[in-house]
Amino acid sequence: LAQYMSGILDLMFTTGLSEVLCESLKVIQKEIGQLLPAIRGRLLDMVSIILLDAPFRPSHPSLDRLEQSMGTVSLHHGPSTGKYTSNNDTMSHVVTVARRTPVTSEVLVLALNTLSNFDFSEENLSEFVRLNVLQYLVHADAAVRKQTIYTVSKIVHLDPVYATPVGAGAEVISQAVLGFITAAIADRDTDVRLTAITVLNCNSLFDFHMGKTHNIQKLSLLLNDEVFDIRLNALAVAGRLAKKNPAYLLPTLRRMVAQVLTEFELANGCSEREECIQLLIALALAAEHWVRPFVDGILHVITPHINDSSPPLASKLFDIVAALARAGGSDLAPYHERLLNSITLALSDQSSAPKRMSALYALQDCISYSGLSIDPQTKYQPLF
């Protein structure tokens, strides 16, 4: 079957890059594995032509150094206005078709999406990503910038070469982290900024490079962002990075906890208080060990409101109690009586199922982590 499909592949690529072509090629490479090298080569050339107007060429460090010393420009390292020459007529045809494709924002998004979703595991894409893909983080179209973030993140996540803190992969991640942080801070589109910080929050592979002082300084600016979801993700990242660079981050986290508690006390509505609690939960979950000194101060502020009549706010308050129980353990002892009374009332409240569930989880974590294995059974027998 492979010998018959070879000719069909050439015809398929005459249509140019499209979602239908990519889906069809995924099916073919899955069913006929022998065609994977041919598909990969043609598709990489087509994507490379769209992104930088030059066919793809694998990275060869020794040849790259020679070209650099001679003052020549590699096709792999940047755009080329010259014509592509090859003895392979099929590849020349693919390049011709790709160059006829108008390079619109939609086509760029599709090319970037193809680069991250197709199986290019046999190719070394580190230099290609570093020099030719990251540049689209400053593209004029927000959709292209957003797709660039997703593409780079997925490539580095799937390839084990980027898991080491040294080497070519580490250089790519270092530049990617710098580009993502810059986008999260300065991009004019809120969705792009949120995408950048969300990617940094969801992928711990970036932690080694984000933990450097100059990157932490930039990330600290996001802790006061006007968009709540960006603040939430930035605080989660900061809490996680406290394990990497505690000396620099702990003072920032102390100020942030004090600021959030002040906002909670001065808030005019339940929604504002819910946001404050969500920030504290994100911090407690990301940095349990470093949050322990703040447990007493947080509980002192939130316990007077734990019986709030608003079910969503009450649910969030029980969620933070559960998170603080895991972080503080026996530090919750002075608040046992009041917490158990509030949990008992919440569990008997039939008006809100989410509130009862949050109270149940809070009771579970208080029993598990703060030494309440006997008191609930002896003092609050109706619970059991």
mmCIF file of C-alpha atoms in Angstrom:
data_model
loop_
_atom_site.group_PDB
_atom_site.id
_atom_site.type_symbol
_atom_site.label_atom_id
_atom_site.label_comp_id
_atom_site.label_asym_id
_atom_site.label_seq_id
_atom_site.Cartn_x
_atom_site.Cartn_y
_atom_site.Cartn_z
ATOM 1 C CA LEU A 1 0.000 0.000 0.000
ATOM 2 C CA ALA A 2 2.896 2.360 0.736
ATOM 3 C CA GLN A 3 4.098 2.357 -2.886
ATOM 4 C CA TYR A 4 0.682 3.445 -4.151
ATOM 5 C CA MET A 5 0.298 6.148 -1.501
ATOM 6 C CA SER A 6 3.574 7.864 -2.426
ATOM 7 C CA GLY A 7 2.091 9.293 -5.589
ATOM 8 C CA ILE A 8 -1.092 10.313 -3.791
ATOM 9 C CA LEU A 9 0.946 12.260 -1.217
ATOM 10 C CA ASP A 10 2.331 14.487 -3.952
ATOM 11 C CA LEU A 11 -1.191 15.282 -5.136
ATOM 12 C CA MET A 12 -2.360 15.974 -1.587
ATOM 13 C CA PHE A 13 0.315 18.598 -1.039
ATOM 14 C CA THR A 14 -0.692 20.486 -4.192
ATOM 15 C CA THR A 15 -3.672 21.892 -2.248
ATOM 16 C CA GLY A 16 -1.423 23.737 0.173
ATOM 17 C CA LEU A 17 -1.518 23.655 3.975
ATOM 18 C CA SER A 18 -4.989 23.160 5.433
ATOM 19 C CA GLU A 19 -6.672 21.525 8.407
ATOM 20 C CA VAL A 20 -8.068 18.813 6.132
ATOM 21 C CA LEU A 21 -4.572 18.029 4.838
ATOM 22 C CA CYS A 22 -3.142 17.803 8.358
ATOM 23 C CA GLU A 23 -5.896 15.496 9.579
ATOM 24 C CA SER A 24 -5.523 13.281 6.521
ATOM 25 C CA LEU A 25 -1.751 13.043 6.979
ATOM 26 C CA LYS A 26 -2.214 12.049 10.636
ATOM 27 C CA VAL A 27 -4.397 9.139 9.558
ATOM 28 C CA ILE A 28 -1.948 8.064 6.840
ATOM 29 C CA GLN A 29 1.112 8.182 9.074
ATOM 30 C CA LYS A 30 -0.760 6.186 11.736
ATOM 31 C CA GLU A 31 -1.887 3.468 9.330
ATOM 32 C CA ILE A 32 1.213 3.401 7.073
ATOM 33 C CA GLY A 33 4.229 4.096 9.266
ATOM 34 C CA GLN A 34 6.678 3.736 6.352
ATOM 35 C CA LEU A 35 5.428 7.038 4.936
ATOM 36 C CA LEU A 36 6.111 9.025 8.110
ATOM 37 C CA PRO A 37 9.574 10.295 7.014
ATOM 38 C CA ALA A 38 8.188 11.448 3.662
ATOM 39 C CA ILE A 39 5.192 13.130 5.267
ATOM 40 C CA ARG A 40 7.333 14.751 7.936
ATOM 41 C CA GLY A 41 9.824 16.148 5.426
ATOM 42 C CA ARG A 42 7.174 17.614 3.127
ATOM 43 C CA LEU A 43 5.137 19.064 5.979
ATOM 44 C CA LEU A 44 8.149 20.635 7.696
ATOM 45 C CA ASP A 45 9.197 22.240 4.421
ATOM 46 C CA MET A 46 5.706 23.633 3.906
ATOM 47 C CA VAL A 47 5.479 24.992 7.469
ATOM 48 C CA SER A 48 8.977 26.468 7.247
ATOM 49 C CA ILE A 49 8.202 28.187 3.940
ATOM 50 C CA ILE A 50 5.128 29.805 5.500
ATOM 51 C CA LEU A 51 6.913 30.902 8.673
ATOM 52 C CA LEU A 52 10.226 32.139 7.248
ATOM 53 C CA ASP A 53 10.129 31.779 3.460
ATOM 54 C CA ALA A 54 12.788 29.069 3.432
ATOM 55 C CA PRO A 55 12.650 25.257 3.435
ATOM 56 C CA PHE A 56 13.351 23.474 6.681
ATOM 57 C CA ARG A 57 16.879 22.255 7.288
ATOM 58 C CA PRO A 58 17.835 20.166 10.326
ATOM 59 C CA SER A 59 20.269 21.713 12.758
ATOM 60 C CA HIS A 60 23.915 20.776 12.187
ATOM 61 C CA PRO A 61 26.063 22.570 14.783
ATOM 62 C CA SER A 62 29.384 22.082 12.985
ATOM 63 C CA LEU A 63 27.992 23.284 9.647
ATOM 64 C CA ASP A 64 26.231 26.180 11.336
ATOM 65 C CA ARG A 65 29.492 27.316 12.941
ATOM 66 C CA LEU A 66 31.265 27.073 9.575
ATOM 67 C CA GLU A 67 28.573 29.159 7.875
ATOM 68 C CA GLN A 68 28.785 31.712 10.648
ATOM 69 C CA SER A 69 32.564 31.970 10.322
ATOM 70 C CA MET A 70 32.204 32.423 6.548
ATOM 71 C CA GLY A 71 29.545 35.092 6.965
ATOM 72 C CA THR A 72 26.843 33.170 5.120
ATOM 73 C CA VAL A 73 23.230 32.759 6.196
ATOM 74 C CA SER A 74 21.782 29.300 6.708
ATOM 75 C CA LEU A 75 18.337 28.511 5.399
ATOM 76 C CA HIS A 76 17.615 27.115 8.834
ATOM 77 C CA HIS A 77 18.558 30.313 10.599
ATOM 78 C CA GLY A 78 16.429 32.872 8.898
ATOM 79 C CA PRO A 79 14.368 34.009 5.973
ATOM 80 C CA SER A 80 15.756 33.692 2.497
ATOM 81 C CA THR A 81 14.666 35.482 -0.638
ATOM 82 C CA GLY A 82 16.579 33.168 -2.915
ATOM 83 C CA LYS A 83 15.030 30.285 -4.770
ATOM 84 C CA TYR A 84 15.083 26.866 -3.247
ATOM 85 C CA THR A 85 17.145 24.410 -5.276
ATOM 86 C CA SER A 86 17.073 20.675 -4.770
ATOM 87 C CA ASN A 87 17.568 17.497 -6.730
ATOM 88 C CA ASN A 88 14.348 16.204 -5.242
ATOM 89 C CA ASP A 89 11.583 17.292 -7.616
ATOM 90 C CA THR A 90 8.893 16.417 -5.078
ATOM 91 C CA MET A 91 10.344 18.707 -2.431
ATOM 92 C CA SER A 92 10.777 21.487 -5.007
ATOM 93 C CA HIS A 93 7.105 21.091 -5.892
ATOM 94 C CA VAL A 94 6.074 21.281 -2.221
ATOM 95 C CA VAL A 95 8.140 24.441 -1.787
ATOM 96 C CA THR A 96 6.608 25.987 -4.901
ATOM 97 C CA VAL A 97 3.079 25.279 -3.679
ATOM 98 C CA ALA A 98 3.868 26.664 -0.219
ATOM 99 C CA ARG A 99 5.290 29.877 -1.674
ATOM 100 C CA ARG A 100 2.135 30.403 -3.670
ATOM 101 C CA THR A 101 0.057 30.318 -0.471
ATOM 102 C CA PRO A 102 -0.831 33.826 0.762
ATOM 103 C CA VAL A 103 0.650 34.217 4.237
ATOM 104 C CA THR A 104 -2.319 35.511 6.209
ATOM 105 C CA SER A 105 -2.798 35.410 9.972
ATOM 106 C CA GLU A 106 -5.031 32.350 9.596
ATOM 107 C CA VAL A 107 -2.340 30.513 7.631
ATOM 108 C CA LEU A 108 0.308 31.411 10.217
ATOM 109 C CA VAL A 109 -1.903 30.114 13.018
ATOM 110 C CA LEU A 110 -2.445 26.875 11.098
ATOM 111 C CA ALA A 111 1.291 26.478 10.436
ATOM 112 C CA LEU A 112 2.134 27.007 14.103
ATOM 113 C CA ASN A 113 -0.613 24.620 15.174
ATOM 114 C CA THR A 114 0.682 21.981 12.741
ATOM 115 C CA LEU A 115 4.194 22.361 14.124
ATOM 116 C CA SER A 116 2.998 21.519 17.640
ATOM 117 C CA ASN A 117 0.384 18.861 16.892
ATOM 118 C CA PHE A 118 2.079 16.712 14.254
ATOM 119 C CA ASP A 119 4.656 14.052 15.124
ATOM 120 C CA PHE A 120 8.029 15.716 14.509
ATOM 121 C CA SER A 121 9.727 13.859 17.370
ATOM 122 C CA GLU A 122 12.541 12.607 15.114
ATOM 123 C CA GLU A 123 13.576 16.131 14.193
ATOM 124 C CA ASN A 124 15.630 18.532 16.293
ATOM 125 C CA LEU A 125 13.460 21.638 16.341
ATOM 126 C CA SER A 126 15.332 23.540 19.069
ATOM 127 C CA GLU A 127 17.134 26.017 16.792
ATOM 128 C CA PHE A 128 14.119 26.349 14.539
ATOM 129 C CA VAL A 129 11.937 27.245 17.532
ATOM 130 C CA ARG A 130 14.488 29.577 19.073
ATOM 131 C CA LEU A 131 15.295 31.564 15.943
ATOM 132 C CA ASN A 132 12.198 31.318 13.780
ATOM 133 C CA VAL A 133 9.133 30.590 15.928
ATOM 134 C CA LEU A 134 9.656 32.750 19.014
ATOM 135 C CA GLN A 135 9.803 35.826 16.802
ATOM 136 C CA TYR A 136 6.038 35.503 16.289
ATOM 137 C CA LEU A 137 5.477 36.473 19.940
ATOM 138 C CA VAL A 138 5.564 40.067 18.670
ATOM 139 C CA HIS A 139 3.404 39.538 15.592
ATOM 140 C CA ALA A 140 0.757 42.168 14.897
ATOM 141 C CA ASP A 141 -2.129 39.687 15.146
ATOM 142 C CA ALA A 142 -3.140 38.541 18.646
ATOM 143 C CA ALA A 143 -4.252 35.112 17.383
ATOM 144 C CA VAL A 144 -0.754 34.458 16.013
ATOM 145 C CA ARG A 145 0.879 35.542 19.266
ATOM 146 C CA LYS A 146 -1.453 33.320 21.272
ATOM 147 C CA GLN A 147 -0.846 30.299 19.023
ATOM 148 C CA THR A 148 2.921 30.876 19.234
ATOM 149 C CA ILE A 149 2.723 30.544 23.015
ATOM 150 C CA TYR A 150 0.759 27.296 22.758
ATOM 151 C CA THR A 151 3.089 25.912 20.065
ATOM 152 C CA VAL A 152 6.343 26.584 21.884
ATOM 153 C CA SER A 153 4.928 25.320 25.174
ATOM 154 C CA LYS A 154 3.750 22.048 23.637
ATOM 155 C CA ILE A 155 7.003 21.435 21.759
ATOM 156 C CA VAL A 156 9.174 21.859 24.852
ATOM 157 C CA HIS A 157 6.747 19.830 26.972
ATOM 158 C CA LEU A 158 6.790 16.778 24.708
ATOM 159 C CA ASP A 159 10.500 16.634 23.879
ATOM 160 C CA PRO A 160 12.784 15.311 26.686
ATOM 161 C CA VAL A 161 15.729 17.333 25.355
ATOM 162 C CA TYR A 162 14.202 20.394 27.040
ATOM 163 C CA ALA A 163 14.015 18.738 30.455
ATOM 164 C CA THR A 164 17.723 19.291 31.191
ATOM 165 C CA PRO A 165 18.896 22.626 32.642
ATOM 166 C CA VAL A 166 21.864 22.834 30.230
ATOM 167 C CA GLY A 167 22.384 22.504 26.502
ATOM 168 C CA ALA A 168 20.550 23.745 23.428
ATOM 169 C CA GLY A 169 17.166 22.847 24.897
ATOM 170 C CA ALA A 170 17.820 24.957 27.994
ATOM 171 C CA GLU A 171 18.662 27.956 25.817
ATOM 172 C CA VAL A 172 15.369 27.593 23.970
ATOM 173 C CA ILE A 173 13.385 27.406 27.230
ATOM 174 C CA SER A 174 15.271 30.379 28.663
ATOM 175 C CA GLN A 175 14.319 32.522 25.677
ATOM 176 C CA ALA A 176 10.779 31.140 25.680
ATOM 177 C CA VAL A 177 10.328 32.015 29.373
ATOM 178 C CA LEU A 178 11.605 35.535 28.760
ATOM 179 C CA GLY A 179 9.232 35.916 25.813
ATOM 180 C CA PHE A 180 6.256 34.536 27.741
ATOM 181 C CA ILE A 181 6.876 36.782 30.750
ATOM 182 C CA THR A 182 7.221 39.807 28.477
ATOM 183 C CA ALA A 183 3.967 38.889 26.729
ATOM 184 C CA ALA A 184 2.195 38.375 30.076
ATOM 185 C CA ILE A 185 3.250 41.843 31.229
ATOM 186 C CA ALA A 186 3.250 44.016 28.134
ATOM 187 C CA ASP A 187 0.974 42.495 25.495
ATOM 188 C CA ARG A 188 -1.904 44.777 24.595
ATOM 189 C CA ASP A 189 -4.351 41.873 24.324
ATOM 190 C CA THR A 190 -5.687 40.552 27.639
ATOM 191 C CA ASP A 191 -6.301 37.067 26.253
ATOM 192 C CA VAL A 192 -2.674 36.751 25.120
ATOM 193 C CA ARG A 193 -1.421 37.933 28.499
ATOM 194 C CA LEU A 194 -3.627 35.409 30.282
ATOM 195 C CA THR A 195 -2.493 32.628 27.928
ATOM 196 C CA ALA A 196 1.166 33.399 28.612
ATOM 197 C CA ILE A 197 0.892 33.340 32.408
ATOM 198 C CA THR A 198 -1.399 30.276 32.318
ATOM 199 C CA VAL A 199 1.170 28.351 30.284
ATOM 200 C CA LEU A 200 3.891 29.313 32.771
ATOM 201 C CA ASN A 201 1.652 28.197 35.639
ATOM 202 C CA CYS A 202 0.710 24.840 34.103
ATOM 203 C CA ASN A 203 4.200 23.711 33.061
ATOM 204 C CA SER A 204 6.746 23.169 35.848
ATOM 205 C CA LEU A 205 9.419 22.635 33.179
ATOM 206 C CA PHE A 206 9.842 26.413 33.114
ATOM 207 C CA ASP A 207 10.458 26.726 36.876
ATOM 208 C CA PHE A 208 14.263 26.502 36.749
ATOM 209 C CA HIS A 209 14.455 29.516 34.441
ATOM 210 C CA MET A 210 11.560 31.447 36.014
ATOM 211 C CA GLY A 211 13.267 31.103 39.395
ATOM 212 C CA LYS A 212 16.108 33.389 38.319
ATOM 213 C CA THR A 213 16.063 36.772 39.998
ATOM 214 C CA HIS A 214 15.584 38.896 36.867
ATOM 215 C CA ASN A 215 12.572 36.816 35.831
ATOM 216 C CA ILE A 216 11.056 36.921 39.322
ATOM 217 C CA GLN A 217 11.332 40.705 39.289
ATOM 218 C CA LYS A 218 9.242 40.810 36.128
ATOM 219 C CA LEU A 219 6.720 38.240 37.394
ATOM 220 C CA SER A 220 6.177 40.300 40.549
ATOM 221 C CA LEU A 221 4.593 43.003 38.400
ATOM 222 C CA LEU A 222 1.758 40.608 37.555
ATOM 223 C CA LEU A 223 0.750 40.218 41.208
ATOM 224 C CA ASN A 224 -1.047 43.562 40.965
ATOM 225 C CA ASP A 225 -2.502 43.116 37.491
ATOM 226 C CA GLU A 226 -5.969 44.527 36.885
ATOM 227 C CA VAL A 227 -7.200 41.192 35.478
ATOM 228 C CA PHE A 228 -8.076 38.803 38.301
ATOM 229 C CA ASP A 229 -7.249 35.561 36.435
ATOM 230 C CA ILE A 230 -3.787 36.886 35.626
ATOM 231 C CA ARG A 231 -3.220 37.741 39.297
ATOM 232 C CA LEU A 232 -4.447 34.287 40.290
ATOM 233 C CA ASN A 233 -2.046 32.478 37.970
ATOM 234 C CA ALA A 234 0.844 34.805 38.828
ATOM 235 C CA LEU A 235 0.372 34.174 42.547
ATOM 236 C CA ALA A 236 0.301 30.408 41.970
ATOM 237 C CA VAL A 237 3.543 30.689 39.998
ATOM 238 C CA ALA A 238 5.135 32.829 42.711
ATOM 239 C CA GLY A 239 4.141 30.333 45.391
ATOM 240 C CA ARG A 240 5.667 27.473 43.422
ATOM 241 C CA LEU A 241 8.861 29.408 42.727
ATOM 242 C CA ALA A 242 9.300 30.091 46.446
ATOM 243 C CA LYS A 243 10.850 26.629 46.595
ATOM 244 C CA LYS A 244 13.426 27.678 43.989
ATOM 245 C CA ASN A 245 14.312 31.128 45.272
ATOM 246 C CA PRO A 246 12.853 31.633 48.784
ATOM 247 C CA ALA A 247 15.183 34.454 49.775
ATOM 248 C CA TYR A 248 13.866 36.687 47.011
ATOM 249 C CA LEU A 249 10.230 35.613 46.932
ATOM 250 C CA LEU A 250 9.227 35.321 50.603
ATOM 251 C CA PRO A 251 9.227 39.096 51.261
ATOM 252 C CA THR A 252 7.058 39.531 48.169
ATOM 253 C CA LEU A 253 4.656 36.817 49.340
ATOM 254 C CA ARG A 254 4.417 38.395 52.818
ATOM 255 C CA ARG A 255 3.448 41.720 51.277
ATOM 256 C CA MET A 256 0.981 39.978 48.980
ATOM 257 C CA VAL A 257 -0.727 38.116 51.845
ATOM 258 C CA ALA A 258 -1.043 41.346 53.850
ATOM 259 C CA GLN A 259 -2.421 43.147 50.795
ATOM 260 C CA VAL A 260 -4.997 40.440 50.034
ATOM 261 C CA LEU A 261 -6.171 40.304 53.661
ATOM 262 C CA THR A 262 -6.556 44.084 53.692
ATOM 263 C CA GLU A 263 -8.563 43.923 50.468
ATOM 264 C CA PHE A 264 -10.725 41.207 52.037
ATOM 265 C CA GLU A 265 -11.512 43.300 55.100
ATOM 266 C CA LEU A 266 -12.255 46.444 53.076
ATOM 267 C CA ALA A 267 -14.220 44.722 50.299
ATOM 268 C CA ASN A 268 -17.699 46.073 49.639
ATOM 269 C CA GLY A 269 -19.247 42.935 48.185
ATOM 270 C CA CYS A 270 -19.132 39.156 48.354
ATOM 271 C CA SER A 271 -17.625 38.791 44.867
ATOM 272 C CA GLU A 272 -14.578 40.858 45.855
ATOM 273 C CA ARG A 273 -14.101 38.758 48.979
ATOM 274 C CA GLU A 274 -14.431 35.558 46.938
ATOM 275 C CA GLU A 275 -11.600 36.737 44.679
ATOM 276 C CA CYS A 276 -9.410 37.446 47.705
ATOM 277 C CA ILE A 277 -10.050 33.957 49.072
ATOM 278 C CA GLN A 278 -9.254 32.399 45.688
ATOM 279 C CA LEU A 279 -5.898 34.181 45.702
ATOM 280 C CA LEU A 280 -5.111 32.856 49.178
ATOM 281 C CA ILE A 281 -6.147 29.327 48.165
ATOM 282 C CA ALA A 282 -3.872 29.450 45.104
ATOM 283 C CA LEU A 283 -0.961 30.535 47.294
ATOM 284 C CA ALA A 284 -1.657 27.927 49.978
ATOM 285 C CA LEU A 285 -1.843 25.105 47.436
ATOM 286 C CA ALA A 286 1.283 26.178 45.576
ATOM 287 C CA ALA A 287 3.508 26.844 48.595
ATOM 288 C CA GLU A 288 2.173 24.957 51.611
ATOM 289 C CA HIS A 289 5.494 24.986 53.481
ATOM 290 C CA TRP A 290 6.041 28.730 53.073
ATOM 291 C CA VAL A 291 2.444 29.675 53.911
ATOM 292 C CA ARG A 292 2.550 28.140 57.387
ATOM 293 C CA PRO A 293 3.820 31.339 59.120
ATOM 294 C CA PHE A 294 0.807 33.204 57.731
ATOM 295 C CA VAL A 295 -1.846 30.677 58.817
ATOM 296 C CA ASP A 296 -2.680 32.391 62.106
ATOM 297 C CA GLY A 297 -3.029 35.819 60.489
ATOM 298 C CA ILE A 298 -5.229 34.498 57.689
ATOM 299 C CA LEU A 299 -7.532 32.609 60.058
ATOM 300 C CA HIS A 300 -7.788 35.641 62.335
ATOM 301 C CA VAL A 301 -9.210 37.644 59.428
ATOM 302 C CA ILE A 302 -11.486 35.068 57.787
ATOM 303 C CA THR A 303 -13.075 33.256 60.761
ATOM 304 C CA PRO A 304 -15.440 36.148 61.658
ATOM 305 C CA HIS A 305 -16.931 35.802 58.154
ATOM 306 C CA ILE A 306 -17.039 32.022 57.917
ATOM 307 C CA ASN A 307 -20.796 31.886 58.631
ATOM 308 C CA ASP A 308 -21.569 34.373 55.871
ATOM 309 C CA SER A 309 -25.070 34.148 54.442
ATOM 310 C CA SER A 310 -23.739 34.036 50.867
ATOM 311 C CA PRO A 311 -23.285 30.334 49.939
ATOM 312 C CA PRO A 312 -20.549 30.955 47.298
ATOM 313 C CA LEU A 313 -18.477 33.024 49.733
ATOM 314 C CA ALA A 314 -19.025 30.509 52.553
ATOM 315 C CA SER A 315 -17.901 27.705 50.242
ATOM 316 C CA LYS A 316 -14.700 29.588 49.403
ATOM 317 C CA LEU A 317 -14.055 30.224 53.103
ATOM 318 C CA PHE A 318 -14.321 26.521 53.886
ATOM 319 C CA ASP A 319 -12.008 25.818 50.930
ATOM 320 C CA ILE A 320 -9.348 28.096 52.395
ATOM 321 C CA VAL A 321 -9.786 26.415 55.798
ATOM 322 C CA ALA A 322 -9.076 23.054 54.134
ATOM 323 C CA ALA A 323 -6.000 24.454 52.373
ATOM 324 C CA LEU A 324 -4.703 26.042 55.585
ATOM 325 C CA ALA A 325 -5.239 22.785 57.476
ATOM 326 C CA ARG A 326 -2.893 21.051 55.030
ATOM 327 C CA ALA A 327 -0.360 23.871 55.284
ATOM 328 C CA GLY A 328 -0.572 24.682 58.988
ATOM 329 C CA GLY A 329 -1.485 21.410 60.668
ATOM 330 C CA SER A 330 -1.523 21.894 64.444
ATOM 331 C CA ASP A 331 -1.375 25.689 64.021
ATOM 332 C CA LEU A 332 -5.162 25.554 63.624
ATOM 333 C CA ALA A 333 -5.598 24.353 67.234
ATOM 334 C CA PRO A 334 -6.663 27.764 68.666
ATOM 335 C CA TYR A 335 -9.462 27.914 66.085
ATOM 336 C CA HIS A 336 -10.739 24.322 66.434
ATOM 337 C CA GLU A 337 -13.836 25.170 68.448
ATOM 338 C CA ARG A 338 -15.042 27.955 66.203
ATOM 339 C CA LEU A 339 -14.245 26.061 62.991
ATOM 340 C CA LEU A 340 -16.080 22.932 64.134
ATOM 341 C CA ASN A 341 -19.147 24.946 65.125
ATOM 342 C CA SER A 342 -19.215 26.606 61.694
ATOM 343 C CA ILE A 343 -18.627 23.315 59.870
ATOM 344 C CA THR A 344 -21.472 21.679 61.814
ATOM 345 C CA LEU A 345 -23.856 24.488 60.881
ATOM 346 C CA ALA A 346 -22.837 24.310 57.240
ATOM 347 C CA LEU A 347 -23.280 20.537 57.061
ATOM 348 C CA SER A 348 -26.831 20.885 58.365
ATOM 349 C CA ASP A 349 -27.657 23.628 55.852
ATOM 350 C CA GLN A 350 -29.847 22.092 53.126
ATOM 351 C CA SER A 351 -29.952 25.226 50.969
ATOM 352 C CA SER A 352 -26.562 24.844 49.259
ATOM 353 C CA ALA A 353 -24.965 21.568 48.210
ATOM 354 C CA PRO A 354 -21.591 23.176 47.217
ATOM 355 C CA LYS A 355 -21.384 24.803 50.653
ATOM 356 C CA ARG A 356 -22.026 21.476 52.408
ATOM 357 C CA MET A 357 -19.430 19.741 50.238
ATOM 358 C CA SER A 358 -16.815 22.417 50.982
ATOM 359 C CA ALA A 359 -17.571 22.116 54.687
ATOM 360 C CA LEU A 360 -17.174 18.341 54.482
ATOM 361 C CA TYR A 361 -13.777 18.679 52.801
ATOM 362 C CA ALA A 362 -12.744 21.234 55.421
ATOM 363 C CA LEU A 363 -13.739 18.819 58.193
ATOM 364 C CA GLN A 364 -11.824 16.016 56.492
ATOM 365 C CA ASP A 365 -8.627 18.049 56.213
ATOM 366 C CA CYS A 366 -8.915 19.428 59.752
ATOM 367 C CA ILE A 367 -9.210 15.865 61.072
ATOM 368 C CA SER A 368 -6.387 14.577 58.875
ATOM 369 C CA TYR A 369 -3.835 17.346 59.363
ATOM 370 C CA SER A 370 -4.570 19.280 62.557
ATOM 371 C CA GLY A 371 -5.236 16.614 65.191
ATOM 372 C CA LEU A 372 -9.029 16.571 65.365
ATOM 373 C CA SER A 373 -9.418 12.826 65.192
ATOM 374 C CA ILE A 374 -11.254 12.550 68.545
ATOM 375 C CA ASP A 375 -12.989 15.876 69.259
ATOM 376 C CA PRO A 376 -15.540 15.763 66.411
ATOM 377 C CA GLN A 377 -16.717 12.306 67.456
ATOM 378 C CA THR A 378 -17.098 13.190 71.141
ATOM 379 C CA LYS A 379 -18.441 16.757 70.918
ATOM 380 C CA TYR A 380 -20.415 16.583 67.678
ATOM 381 C CA GLN A 381 -21.981 13.154 67.640
ATOM 382 C CA PRO A 382 -24.795 14.122 65.219
ATOM 383 C CA LEU A 383 -22.119 14.397 62.515
ATOM 384 C CA PHE A 384 -21.455 10.679 62.805
#
